[in-house]
C-alpha cells in the first residue's frame, strides 16, 4: 500500500487508528518518526470503506427494491409515470416494475380498494417474500378518501401493514418518489418493516 504523502503529518498523528496502537517502537525511541507500516495503517481509513453487515444489507435492499404495483384507480396513472424517462425510477434500482409478487419486496397500492379487492390484495401481499414493505399511495388507499361508503375499504392498512402513506388526490409522481426516498431512509436507519412493528394490519 502506498503512503499518502498529501496527508498532513500533524493531522495523521491525531487519527483514531494511530491512537489505537503501533506505538511500541516509539516507546523505546520517542523522537523516532512513524515507520512505513505505521503510516500505512494510519491511512487505512482512506483506502478502505468500513461499515457493518447491517448497513451493507440495508444499502443493498434500498438500491434494489422491486415494486409489485397494485394500481386500482386514477392514482395508478401517476404511479405508472414514474418509470418514464422524466422520472426514471430505475435510478433507484427499480428497473423491474411489474404486477407480480414474484421477487417483489415493495407493494405500492394506488387507488381506492373495493372490499371485493381486499382478499386478492392480501393474497398478493402474502405471496411476497420477507423483508417486504408497503406504500399506500393517495388519499383513497390511505383512508378511503372521498369514498366514505360501504363498498370501499377505509384505508388499506386495515388489511396490510403500511410503511409509508403518500398524501394527495392524486399525489404527483414526485410525491410517490418522495415516499420511496423516505422509505429508503427508514430502511437505512434500521427501522424494521411495518409487519414486524405491528405484527398484523390494524383492521
Ligand atoms: S386519491 Fe384521488 S386520484 Fe387517487 S384514486 Fe382516490 S380519487 Fe383517484
mmCIF file of C-alpha atoms and ligand atoms in Angstrom:
data_model
loop_
_atom_site.group_PDB
_atom_site.id
_atom_site.type_symbol
_atom_site.label_atom_id
_atom_site.label_comp_id
_atom_site.label_asym_id
_atom_site.label_seq_id
_atom_site.Cartn_x
_atom_site.Cartn_y
_atom_site.Cartn_z
ATOM 1 C CA UNK A 1 0.000 0.000 0.000
ATOM 2 C CA UNK A 2 1.413 3.376 -0.986
ATOM 3 C CA UNK A 3 1.790 6.018 1.694
ATOM 4 C CA UNK A 4 -0.364 9.042 1.073
ATOM 5 C CA UNK A 5 2.145 11.913 1.306
ATOM 6 C CA UNK A 6 -0.577 14.516 0.884
ATOM 7 C CA UNK A 7 -1.897 13.914 4.395
ATOM 8 C CA UNK A 8 -0.551 16.413 6.885
ATOM 9 C CA UNK A 9 1.629 14.507 9.433
ATOM 10 C CA UNK A 10 0.135 16.528 12.291
ATOM 11 C CA UNK A 11 -3.360 15.505 11.235
ATOM 12 C CA UNK A 12 -2.243 11.949 10.671
ATOM 13 C CA UNK A 13 -0.910 11.564 14.194
ATOM 14 C CA UNK A 14 -4.291 12.531 15.652
ATOM 15 C CA UNK A 15 -6.277 9.905 13.772
ATOM 16 C CA UNK A 16 -8.100 7.123 15.616
ATOM 17 C CA UNK A 17 -6.109 4.240 14.122
ATOM 18 C CA UNK A 18 -2.853 5.916 15.096
ATOM 19 C CA UNK A 19 -4.148 6.268 18.615
ATOM 20 C CA UNK A 20 -5.250 2.649 18.667
ATOM 21 C CA UNK A 21 -1.784 1.117 18.502
ATOM 22 C CA UNK A 22 1.518 0.684 16.649
ATOM 23 C CA UNK A 23 3.265 2.944 19.158
ATOM 24 C CA UNK A 24 5.572 0.355 20.730
ATOM 25 C CA UNK A 25 8.572 1.206 18.533
ATOM 26 C CA UNK A 26 8.450 4.818 19.652
ATOM 27 C CA UNK A 27 8.265 3.947 23.336
ATOM 28 C CA UNK A 28 11.927 2.976 23.124
ATOM 29 C CA UNK A 29 12.845 5.792 20.760
ATOM 30 C CA UNK A 30 10.411 8.695 21.339
ATOM 31 C CA UNK A 31 11.988 11.042 18.789
ATOM 32 C CA UNK A 32 11.723 8.476 16.027
ATOM 33 C CA UNK A 33 9.015 9.258 13.469
ATOM 34 C CA UNK A 34 6.337 6.781 12.469
ATOM 35 C CA UNK A 35 7.574 3.842 10.417
ATOM 36 C CA UNK A 36 6.287 2.988 6.957
ATOM 37 C CA UNK A 37 3.960 0.284 8.252
ATOM 38 C CA UNK A 38 2.619 2.631 10.897
ATOM 39 C CA UNK A 39 1.845 5.271 8.272
ATOM 40 C CA UNK A 40 0.116 2.718 6.094
ATOM 41 C CA UNK A 41 -2.143 1.708 8.956
ATOM 42 C CA UNK A 42 -2.915 5.360 9.619
ATOM 43 C CA UNK A 43 -4.104 5.874 6.052
ATOM 44 C CA UNK A 44 -6.163 2.671 6.113
ATOM 45 C CA UNK A 45 -9.396 4.574 6.671
ATOM 46 C CA UNK A 46 -8.852 6.466 3.416
ATOM 47 C CA UNK A 47 -8.090 3.301 1.446
ATOM 48 C CA UNK A 48 -10.966 1.141 2.709
ATOM 49 C CA UNK A 49 -14.684 1.611 3.155
ATOM 50 C CA UNK A 50 -15.601 0.487 6.665
ATOM 51 C CA UNK A 51 -19.171 -0.477 7.501
ATOM 52 C CA UNK A 52 -21.262 -3.024 9.349
ATOM 53 C CA UNK A 53 -23.048 -6.009 7.849
ATOM 54 C CA UNK A 54 -26.432 -4.498 8.779
ATOM 55 C CA UNK A 55 -25.646 -1.259 6.951
ATOM 56 C CA UNK A 56 -24.362 -3.122 3.891
ATOM 57 C CA UNK A 57 -27.532 -5.242 3.726
ATOM 58 C CA UNK A 58 -29.738 -2.147 4.160
ATOM 59 C CA UNK A 59 -27.788 -0.382 1.405
ATOM 60 C CA UNK A 60 -28.321 -3.355 -0.929
ATOM 61 C CA UNK A 61 -32.033 -3.508 -0.078
ATOM 62 C CA UNK A 62 -32.637 0.178 -0.742
ATOM 63 C CA UNK A 63 -30.818 0.055 -4.055
ATOM 64 C CA UNK A 64 -32.678 -2.963 -5.390
ATOM 65 C CA UNK A 65 -36.266 -2.614 -4.168
ATOM 66 C CA UNK A 66 -38.501 -4.223 -6.737
ATOM 67 C CA UNK A 67 -42.074 -2.937 -6.684
ATOM 68 C CA UNK A 68 -45.181 -5.006 -7.108
ATOM 69 C CA UNK A 69 -47.663 -2.477 -8.426
ATOM 70 C CA UNK A 70 -51.277 -2.666 -7.331
ATOM 71 C CA UNK A 71 -52.958 0.083 -9.353
ATOM 72 C CA UNK A 72 -56.725 0.316 -8.886
ATOM 73 C CA UNK A 73 -57.851 3.784 -9.944
ATOM 74 C CA UNK A 74 -56.716 7.261 -11.008
ATOM 75 C CA UNK A 75 -53.640 7.237 -8.734
ATOM 76 C CA UNK A 76 -52.304 4.317 -10.750
ATOM 77 C CA UNK A 77 -51.729 6.593 -13.748
ATOM 78 C CA UNK A 78 -49.469 8.789 -11.647
ATOM 79 C CA UNK A 79 -47.698 5.696 -10.342
ATOM 80 C CA UNK A 80 -47.097 4.308 -13.838
ATOM 81 C CA UNK A 81 -45.425 7.514 -14.948
ATOM 82 C CA UNK A 82 -42.510 7.084 -12.537
ATOM 83 C CA UNK A 83 -40.984 4.547 -14.923
ATOM 84 C CA UNK A 84 -40.925 7.141 -17.718
ATOM 85 C CA UNK A 85 -37.773 8.957 -18.720
ATOM 86 C CA UNK A 86 -38.987 12.100 -16.960
ATOM 87 C CA UNK A 87 -38.934 10.481 -13.507
ATOM 88 C CA UNK A 88 -36.776 7.415 -14.234
ATOM 89 C CA UNK A 89 -37.304 5.269 -11.157
ATOM 90 C CA UNK A 90 -34.551 2.990 -12.475
ATOM 91 C CA UNK A 91 -32.144 5.409 -10.813
ATOM 92 C CA UNK A 92 -33.157 3.768 -7.536
ATOM 93 C CA UNK A 93 -32.541 0.233 -8.808
ATOM 94 C CA UNK A 94 -36.236 -0.247 -9.611
ATOM 95 C CA UNK A 95 -35.955 -1.368 -13.220
ATOM 96 C CA UNK A 96 -38.258 -4.262 -12.507
ATOM 97 C CA UNK A 97 -41.689 -2.665 -12.144
ATOM 98 C CA UNK A 98 -44.241 -5.413 -12.555
ATOM 99 C CA UNK A 99 -47.631 -6.531 -11.313
ATOM 100 C CA UNK A 100 -46.400 -9.720 -9.764
ATOM 101 C CA UNK A 101 -45.383 -10.618 -6.211
ATOM 102 C CA UNK A 102 -42.602 -12.788 -7.592
ATOM 103 C CA UNK A 103 -39.265 -11.372 -6.355
ATOM 104 C CA UNK A 104 -41.004 -8.137 -5.356
ATOM 105 C CA UNK A 105 -40.403 -6.575 -1.951
ATOM 106 C CA UNK A 106 -42.329 -3.298 -2.215
ATOM 107 C CA UNK A 107 -46.111 -3.271 -2.662
ATOM 108 C CA UNK A 108 -47.397 0.076 -3.992
ATOM 109 C CA UNK A 109 -51.172 0.291 -3.530
ATOM 110 C CA UNK A 110 -52.519 3.163 -5.606
ATOM 111 C CA UNK A 111 -56.209 3.934 -5.835
ATOM 112 C CA UNK A 112 -59.345 3.079 -3.899
ATOM 113 C CA UNK A 113 -59.649 -0.522 -2.750
ATOM 114 C CA UNK A 114 -63.109 -2.041 -3.007
ATOM 115 C CA UNK A 115 -63.957 -4.650 -0.371
ATOM 116 C CA UNK A 116 -64.081 -7.136 -3.225
ATOM 117 C CA UNK A 117 -60.386 -6.474 -3.930
ATOM 118 C CA UNK A 118 -59.272 -6.726 -0.304
ATOM 119 C CA UNK A 119 -58.780 -10.501 -0.344
ATOM 120 C CA UNK A 120 -56.762 -10.570 -3.607
ATOM 121 C CA UNK A 121 -54.628 -7.687 -2.334
ATOM 122 C CA UNK A 122 -53.869 -9.535 0.890
ATOM 123 C CA UNK A 123 -53.125 -12.687 -1.110
ATOM 124 C CA UNK A 124 -50.605 -10.823 -3.261
ATOM 125 C CA UNK A 125 -49.010 -9.356 -0.129
ATOM 126 C CA UNK A 126 -48.760 -12.797 1.493
ATOM 127 C CA UNK A 127 -47.019 -14.188 -1.598
ATOM 128 C CA UNK A 128 -44.221 -11.628 -1.338
ATOM 129 C CA UNK A 129 -41.099 -12.814 0.452
ATOM 130 C CA UNK A 130 -39.783 -11.002 3.518
ATOM 131 C CA UNK A 131 -38.466 -8.446 4.116
ATOM 132 C CA UNK A 132 -41.238 -6.501 2.365
ATOM 133 C CA UNK A 133 -42.679 -3.021 2.560
ATOM 134 C CA UNK A 134 -45.969 -1.336 1.623
ATOM 135 C CA UNK A 135 -46.654 2.159 0.322
ATOM 136 C CA UNK A 136 -50.260 3.426 0.380
ATOM 137 C CA UNK A 137 -50.382 5.974 -2.410
ATOM 138 C CA UNK A 138 -53.065 8.643 -2.308
ATOM 139 C CA UNK A 139 -55.998 9.548 -0.100
ATOM 140 C CA UNK A 140 -58.130 6.597 -1.212
ATOM 141 C CA UNK A 141 -55.532 3.924 -0.457
ATOM 142 C CA UNK A 142 -54.623 5.620 2.824
ATOM 143 C CA UNK A 143 -58.095 6.337 4.184
ATOM 144 C CA UNK A 144 -60.814 5.705 1.605
ATOM 145 C CA UNK A 145 -60.558 9.340 0.506
ATOM 146 C CA UNK A 146 -63.829 10.886 -0.583
ATOM 147 C CA UNK A 147 -65.423 7.445 -0.885
ATOM 148 C CA UNK A 148 -66.857 7.171 2.597
ATOM 149 C CA UNK A 149 -69.252 4.372 1.763
ATOM 150 C CA UNK A 150 -69.869 0.691 2.249
ATOM 151 C CA UNK A 151 -68.166 -0.589 -0.911
ATOM 152 C CA UNK A 152 -64.744 0.975 -0.316
ATOM 153 C CA UNK A 153 -62.150 -0.110 2.210
ATOM 154 C CA UNK A 154 -61.458 2.856 4.519
ATOM 155 C CA UNK A 155 -57.686 2.539 4.372
ATOM 156 C CA UNK A 156 -55.533 -0.274 3.069
ATOM 157 C CA UNK A 157 -53.820 -0.532 6.459
ATOM 158 C CA UNK A 158 -56.894 -2.487 7.571
ATOM 159 C CA UNK A 159 -55.656 -5.481 5.587
ATOM 160 C CA UNK A 160 -51.865 -4.997 5.186
ATOM 161 C CA UNK A 161 -49.302 -3.230 7.415
ATOM 162 C CA UNK A 162 -48.379 0.055 5.714
ATOM 163 C CA UNK A 163 -44.890 1.559 5.993
ATOM 164 C CA UNK A 164 -45.419 4.837 4.125
ATOM 165 C CA UNK A 165 -48.558 6.871 3.369
ATOM 166 C CA UNK A 166 -48.272 9.242 0.419
ATOM 167 C CA UNK A 167 -50.870 12.030 0.721
ATOM 168 C CA UNK A 168 -52.700 13.689 -2.167
ATOM 169 C CA UNK A 169 -55.564 13.196 -4.605
ATOM 170 C CA UNK A 170 -53.820 12.216 -6.701
ATOM 171 C CA UNK A 171 -50.245 12.544 -5.463
ATOM 172 C CA UNK A 172 -47.907 13.635 -8.215
ATOM 173 C CA UNK A 173 -45.176 11.173 -9.258
ATOM 174 C CA UNK A 174 -42.718 13.361 -7.341
ATOM 175 C CA UNK A 175 -44.723 12.692 -4.172
ATOM 176 C CA UNK A 176 -44.521 8.955 -4.721
ATOM 177 C CA UNK A 177 -40.783 9.238 -5.269
ATOM 178 C CA UNK A 178 -40.564 11.263 -2.058
ATOM 179 C CA UNK A 179 -42.336 8.395 -0.301
ATOM 180 C CA UNK A 180 -39.870 5.908 -1.787
ATOM 181 C CA UNK A 181 -36.913 8.020 -0.649
ATOM 182 C CA UNK A 182 -38.417 8.297 2.861
ATOM 183 C CA UNK A 183 -38.819 4.502 2.910
ATOM 184 C CA UNK A 184 -35.172 4.117 1.908
ATOM 185 C CA UNK A 185 -34.202 6.403 4.790
ATOM 186 C CA UNK A 186 -36.193 4.263 7.219
ATOM 187 C CA UNK A 187 -34.507 1.087 5.991
ATOM 188 C CA UNK A 188 -31.049 2.690 6.188
ATOM 189 C CA UNK A 189 -31.823 3.884 9.721
ATOM 190 C CA UNK A 190 -32.597 0.304 10.757
ATOM 191 C CA UNK A 191 -36.350 0.793 11.226
ATOM 192 C CA UNK A 192 -37.955 -2.663 10.832
ATOM 193 C CA UNK A 193 -40.785 -3.199 8.301
ATOM 194 C CA UNK A 194 -44.308 -2.366 9.489
ATOM 195 C CA UNK A 195 -45.301 -6.026 9.790
ATOM 196 C CA UNK A 196 -42.582 -6.515 12.401
ATOM 197 C CA UNK A 197 -43.665 -3.469 14.403
ATOM 198 C CA UNK A 198 -47.393 -4.003 14.244
ATOM 199 C CA UNK A 199 -47.499 -7.746 13.677
ATOM 200 C CA UNK A 200 -50.765 -7.561 11.770
ATOM 201 C CA UNK A 201 -52.767 -4.935 9.960
ATOM 202 C CA UNK A 202 -54.798 -2.551 12.081
ATOM 203 C CA UNK A 203 -58.211 -3.721 10.872
HETATM 204 S S1 LIG B 1 -56.846 9.601 -4.182
HETATM 205 FE FE1 LIG B 1 -57.904 10.792 -5.786
HETATM 206 S S2 LIG B 1 -56.734 10.335 -7.643
HETATM 207 FE FE2 LIG B 1 -56.227 8.746 -6.144
HETATM 208 S S3 LIG B 1 -57.637 7.064 -6.529
HETATM 209 FE FE3 LIG B 1 -58.567 8.371 -4.976
HETATM 210 S S4 LIG B 1 -59.886 9.782 -6.143
HETATM 211 FE FE4 LIG B 1 -58.449 8.873 -7.595
#
